Short mmCIF file of N, CA, C and O in Angstrom, two decimals:
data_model
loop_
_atom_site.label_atom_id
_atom_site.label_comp_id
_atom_site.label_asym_id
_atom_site.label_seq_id
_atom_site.Cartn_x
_atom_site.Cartn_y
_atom_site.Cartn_z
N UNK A 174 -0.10 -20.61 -3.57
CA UNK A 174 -1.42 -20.65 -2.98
C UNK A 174 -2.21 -19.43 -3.42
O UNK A 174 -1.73 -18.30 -3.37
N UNK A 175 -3.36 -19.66 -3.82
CA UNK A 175 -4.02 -18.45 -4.66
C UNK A 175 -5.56 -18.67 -3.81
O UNK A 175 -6.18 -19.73 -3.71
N UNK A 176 -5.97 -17.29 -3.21
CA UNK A 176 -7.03 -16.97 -2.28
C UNK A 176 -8.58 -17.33 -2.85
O UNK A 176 -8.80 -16.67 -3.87
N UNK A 177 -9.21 -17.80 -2.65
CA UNK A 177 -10.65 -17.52 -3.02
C UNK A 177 -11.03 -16.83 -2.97
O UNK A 177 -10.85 -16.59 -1.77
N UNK A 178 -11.65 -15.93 -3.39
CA UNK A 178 -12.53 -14.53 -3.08
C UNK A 178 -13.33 -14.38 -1.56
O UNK A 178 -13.29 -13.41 -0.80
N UNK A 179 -14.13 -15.76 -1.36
CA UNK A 179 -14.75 -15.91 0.05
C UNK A 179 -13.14 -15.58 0.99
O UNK A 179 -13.10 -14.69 1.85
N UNK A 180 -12.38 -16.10 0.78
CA UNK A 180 -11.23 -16.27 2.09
C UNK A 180 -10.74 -14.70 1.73
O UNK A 180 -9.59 -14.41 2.06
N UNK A 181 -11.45 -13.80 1.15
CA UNK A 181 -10.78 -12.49 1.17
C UNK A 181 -11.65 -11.29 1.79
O UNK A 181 -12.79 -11.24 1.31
N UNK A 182 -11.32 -10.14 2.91
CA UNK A 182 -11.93 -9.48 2.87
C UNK A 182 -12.34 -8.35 2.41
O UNK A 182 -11.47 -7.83 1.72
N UNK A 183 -13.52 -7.58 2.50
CA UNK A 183 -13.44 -5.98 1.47
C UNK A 183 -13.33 -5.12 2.54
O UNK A 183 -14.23 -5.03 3.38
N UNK A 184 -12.27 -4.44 2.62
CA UNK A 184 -12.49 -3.19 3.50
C UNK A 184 -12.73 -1.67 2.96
O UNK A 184 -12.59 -1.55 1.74
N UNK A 185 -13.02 -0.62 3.60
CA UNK A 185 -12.84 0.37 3.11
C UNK A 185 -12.06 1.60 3.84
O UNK A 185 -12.39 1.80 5.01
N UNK A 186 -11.16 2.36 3.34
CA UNK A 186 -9.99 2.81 3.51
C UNK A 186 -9.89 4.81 3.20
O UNK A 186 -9.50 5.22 2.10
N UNK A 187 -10.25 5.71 4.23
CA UNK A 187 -9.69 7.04 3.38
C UNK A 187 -8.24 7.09 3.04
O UNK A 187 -7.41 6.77 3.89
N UNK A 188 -7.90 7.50 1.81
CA UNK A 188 -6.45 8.07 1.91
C UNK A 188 -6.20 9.54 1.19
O UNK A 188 -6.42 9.54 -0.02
N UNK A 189 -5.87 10.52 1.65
CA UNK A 189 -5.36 11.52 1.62
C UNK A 189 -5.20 11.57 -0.50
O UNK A 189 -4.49 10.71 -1.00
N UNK A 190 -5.79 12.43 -1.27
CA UNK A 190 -6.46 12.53 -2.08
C UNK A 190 -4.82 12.75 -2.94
O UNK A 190 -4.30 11.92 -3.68
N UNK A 191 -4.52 13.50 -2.74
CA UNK A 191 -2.95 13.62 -3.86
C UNK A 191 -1.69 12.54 -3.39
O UNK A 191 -0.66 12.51 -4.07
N UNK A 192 -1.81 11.88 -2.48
CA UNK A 192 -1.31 10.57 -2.46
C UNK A 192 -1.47 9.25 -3.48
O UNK A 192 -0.73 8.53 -4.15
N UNK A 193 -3.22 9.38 -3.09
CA UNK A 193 -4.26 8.54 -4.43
C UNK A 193 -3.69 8.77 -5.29
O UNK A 193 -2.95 7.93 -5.81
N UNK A 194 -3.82 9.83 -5.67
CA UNK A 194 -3.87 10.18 -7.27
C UNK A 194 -2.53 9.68 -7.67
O UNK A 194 -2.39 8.89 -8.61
N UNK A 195 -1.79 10.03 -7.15
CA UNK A 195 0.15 9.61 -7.67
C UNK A 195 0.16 7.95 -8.08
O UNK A 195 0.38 7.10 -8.94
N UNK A 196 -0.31 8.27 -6.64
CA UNK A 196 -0.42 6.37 -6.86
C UNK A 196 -1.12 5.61 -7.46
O UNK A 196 -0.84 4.42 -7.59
N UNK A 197 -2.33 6.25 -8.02
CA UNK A 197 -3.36 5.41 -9.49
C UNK A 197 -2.23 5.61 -10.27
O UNK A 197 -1.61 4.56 -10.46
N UNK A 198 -1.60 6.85 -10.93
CA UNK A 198 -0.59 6.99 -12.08
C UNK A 198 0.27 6.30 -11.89
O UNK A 198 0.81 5.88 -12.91
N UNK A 199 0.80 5.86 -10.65
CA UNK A 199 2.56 4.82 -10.67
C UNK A 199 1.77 3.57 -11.01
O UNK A 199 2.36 2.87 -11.83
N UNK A 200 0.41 3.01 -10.54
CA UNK A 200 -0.06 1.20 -10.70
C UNK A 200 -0.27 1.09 -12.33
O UNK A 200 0.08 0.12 -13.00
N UNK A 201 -0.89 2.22 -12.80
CA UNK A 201 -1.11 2.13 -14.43
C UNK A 201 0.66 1.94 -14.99
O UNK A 201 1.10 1.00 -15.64
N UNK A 202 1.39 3.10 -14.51
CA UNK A 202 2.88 3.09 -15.09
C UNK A 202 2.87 2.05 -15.29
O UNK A 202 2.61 1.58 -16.40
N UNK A 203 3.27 1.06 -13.76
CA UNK A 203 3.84 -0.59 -13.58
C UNK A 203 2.98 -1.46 -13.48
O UNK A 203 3.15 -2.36 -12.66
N UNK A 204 2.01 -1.41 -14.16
CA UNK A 204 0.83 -2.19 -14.14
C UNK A 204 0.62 -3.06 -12.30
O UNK A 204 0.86 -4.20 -11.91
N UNK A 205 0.28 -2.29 -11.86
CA UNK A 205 0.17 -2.66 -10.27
C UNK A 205 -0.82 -2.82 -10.16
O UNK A 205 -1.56 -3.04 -11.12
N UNK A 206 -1.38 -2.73 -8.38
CA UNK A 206 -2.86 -2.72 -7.65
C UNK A 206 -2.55 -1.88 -6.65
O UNK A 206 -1.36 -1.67 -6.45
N UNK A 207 -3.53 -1.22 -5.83
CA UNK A 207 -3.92 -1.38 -4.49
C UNK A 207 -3.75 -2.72 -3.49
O UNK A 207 -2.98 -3.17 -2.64
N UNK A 208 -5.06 -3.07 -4.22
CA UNK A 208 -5.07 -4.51 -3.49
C UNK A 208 -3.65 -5.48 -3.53
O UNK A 208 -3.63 -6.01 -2.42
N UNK A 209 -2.79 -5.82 -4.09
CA UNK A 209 -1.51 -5.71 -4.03
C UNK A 209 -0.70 -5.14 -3.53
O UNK A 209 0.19 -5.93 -3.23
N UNK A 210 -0.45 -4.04 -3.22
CA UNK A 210 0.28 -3.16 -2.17
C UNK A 210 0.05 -3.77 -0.70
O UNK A 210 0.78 -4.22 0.19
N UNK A 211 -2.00 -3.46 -0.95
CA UNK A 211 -2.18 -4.02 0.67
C UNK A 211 -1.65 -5.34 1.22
O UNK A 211 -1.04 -5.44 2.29
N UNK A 212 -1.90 -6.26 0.47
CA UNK A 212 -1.69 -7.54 0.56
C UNK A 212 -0.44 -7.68 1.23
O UNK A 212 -0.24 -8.19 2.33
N UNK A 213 0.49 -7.07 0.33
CA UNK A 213 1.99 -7.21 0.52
C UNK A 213 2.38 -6.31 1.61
O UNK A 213 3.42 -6.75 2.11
N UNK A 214 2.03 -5.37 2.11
CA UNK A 214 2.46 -4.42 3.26
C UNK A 214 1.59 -4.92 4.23
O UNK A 214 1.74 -4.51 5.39
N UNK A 215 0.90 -5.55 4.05
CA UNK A 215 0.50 -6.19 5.23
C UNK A 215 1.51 -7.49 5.57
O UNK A 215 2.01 -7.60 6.69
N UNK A 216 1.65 -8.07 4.96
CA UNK A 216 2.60 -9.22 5.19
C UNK A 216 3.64 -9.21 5.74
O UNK A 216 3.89 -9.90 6.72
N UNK A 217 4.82 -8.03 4.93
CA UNK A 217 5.59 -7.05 5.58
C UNK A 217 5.37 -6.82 6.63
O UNK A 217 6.14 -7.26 7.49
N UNK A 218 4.23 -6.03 6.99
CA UNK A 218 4.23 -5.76 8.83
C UNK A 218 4.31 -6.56 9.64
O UNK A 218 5.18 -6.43 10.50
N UNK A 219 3.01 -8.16 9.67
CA UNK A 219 3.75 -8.85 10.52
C UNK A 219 4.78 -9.61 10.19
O UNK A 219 5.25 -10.33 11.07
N UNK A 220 5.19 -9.62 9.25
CA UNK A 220 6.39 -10.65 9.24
C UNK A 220 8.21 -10.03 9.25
O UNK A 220 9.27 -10.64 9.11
N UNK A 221 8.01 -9.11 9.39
CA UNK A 221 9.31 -7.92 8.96
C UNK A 221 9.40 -7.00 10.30
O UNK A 221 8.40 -6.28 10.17
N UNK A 222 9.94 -6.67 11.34
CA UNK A 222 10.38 -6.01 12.37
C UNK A 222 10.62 -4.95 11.61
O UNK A 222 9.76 -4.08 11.52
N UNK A 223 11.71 -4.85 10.98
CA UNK A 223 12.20 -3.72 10.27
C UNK A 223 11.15 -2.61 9.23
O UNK A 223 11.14 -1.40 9.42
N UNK A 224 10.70 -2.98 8.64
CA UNK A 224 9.66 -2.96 8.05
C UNK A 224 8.47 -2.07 9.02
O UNK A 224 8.17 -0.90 8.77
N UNK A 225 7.90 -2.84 10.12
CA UNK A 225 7.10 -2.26 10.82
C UNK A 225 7.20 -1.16 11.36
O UNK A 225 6.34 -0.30 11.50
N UNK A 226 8.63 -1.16 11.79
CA UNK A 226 9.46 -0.07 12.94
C UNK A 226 9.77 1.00 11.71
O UNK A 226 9.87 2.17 12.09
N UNK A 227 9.85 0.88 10.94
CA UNK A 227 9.68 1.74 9.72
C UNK A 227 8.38 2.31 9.52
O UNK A 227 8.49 3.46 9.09
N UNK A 228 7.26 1.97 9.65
CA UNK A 228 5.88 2.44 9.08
C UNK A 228 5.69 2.88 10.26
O UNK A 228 4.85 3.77 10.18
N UNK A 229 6.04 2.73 11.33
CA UNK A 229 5.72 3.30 12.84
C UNK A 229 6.18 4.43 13.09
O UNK A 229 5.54 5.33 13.64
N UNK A 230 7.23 4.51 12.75
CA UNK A 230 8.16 5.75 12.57
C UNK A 230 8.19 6.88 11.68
O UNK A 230 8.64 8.02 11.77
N UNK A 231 7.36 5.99 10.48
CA UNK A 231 7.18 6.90 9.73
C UNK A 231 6.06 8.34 9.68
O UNK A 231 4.95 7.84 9.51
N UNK A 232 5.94 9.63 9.73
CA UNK A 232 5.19 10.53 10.12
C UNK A 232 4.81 11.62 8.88
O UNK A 232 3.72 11.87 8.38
N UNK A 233 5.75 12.01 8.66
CA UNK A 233 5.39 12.54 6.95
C UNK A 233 4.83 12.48 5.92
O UNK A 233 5.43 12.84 4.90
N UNK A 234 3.50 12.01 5.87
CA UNK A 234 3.15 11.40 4.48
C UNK A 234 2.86 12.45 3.28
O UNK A 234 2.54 12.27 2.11
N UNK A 235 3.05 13.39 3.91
CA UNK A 235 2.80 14.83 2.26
C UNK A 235 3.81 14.87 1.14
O UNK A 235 5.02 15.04 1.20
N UNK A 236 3.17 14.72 0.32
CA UNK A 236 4.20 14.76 -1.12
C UNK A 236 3.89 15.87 -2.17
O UNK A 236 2.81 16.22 -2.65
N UNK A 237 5.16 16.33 -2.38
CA UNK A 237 4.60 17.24 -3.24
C UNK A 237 4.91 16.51 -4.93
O UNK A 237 4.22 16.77 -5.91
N UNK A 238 5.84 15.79 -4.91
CA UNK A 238 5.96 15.01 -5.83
C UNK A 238 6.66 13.48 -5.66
O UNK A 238 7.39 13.37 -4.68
N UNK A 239 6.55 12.67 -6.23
CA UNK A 239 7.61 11.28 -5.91
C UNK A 239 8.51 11.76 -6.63
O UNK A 239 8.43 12.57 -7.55
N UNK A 240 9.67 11.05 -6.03
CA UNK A 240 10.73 10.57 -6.80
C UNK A 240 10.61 9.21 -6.91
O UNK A 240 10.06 8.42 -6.14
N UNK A 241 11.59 8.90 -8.69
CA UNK A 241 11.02 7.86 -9.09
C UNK A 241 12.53 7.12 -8.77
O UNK A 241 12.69 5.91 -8.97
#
């Protein structure tokens, strides 16, 4: 099943600026998206307990670098 553009919404989102940045460089690496991430971590949340109770829990978001 593939979305129409109408059945999609645009939101807009701050995120913490050296997070961004890592993460433009990993979607180019693996040829990814944003909009893909969202899509999918949203889905994840409601559909995944584990998953949620994970992002709920989660509190740390500073990186000084990823590991890959």
């Amino acid at each position: 099943y593939v979305m129409k553009s109408s059945e999609k919404r645009l939101t807009t989102v701050r995120i913490e600026d050296n997070l961004f940045q890592e993460f433009k460089f990993q979607c180019i690496k693996n040829k990814f998206s944003f909009q893909k991430l969202a899509s999918r971590a949203i889905y994840l949340y409601l559909t995944d307990k584990k998953f949620r109770k994970g992002i709920h829990d989660l509190n740390n978001i500073n990186i000084d670098k990823v590991d890959e």
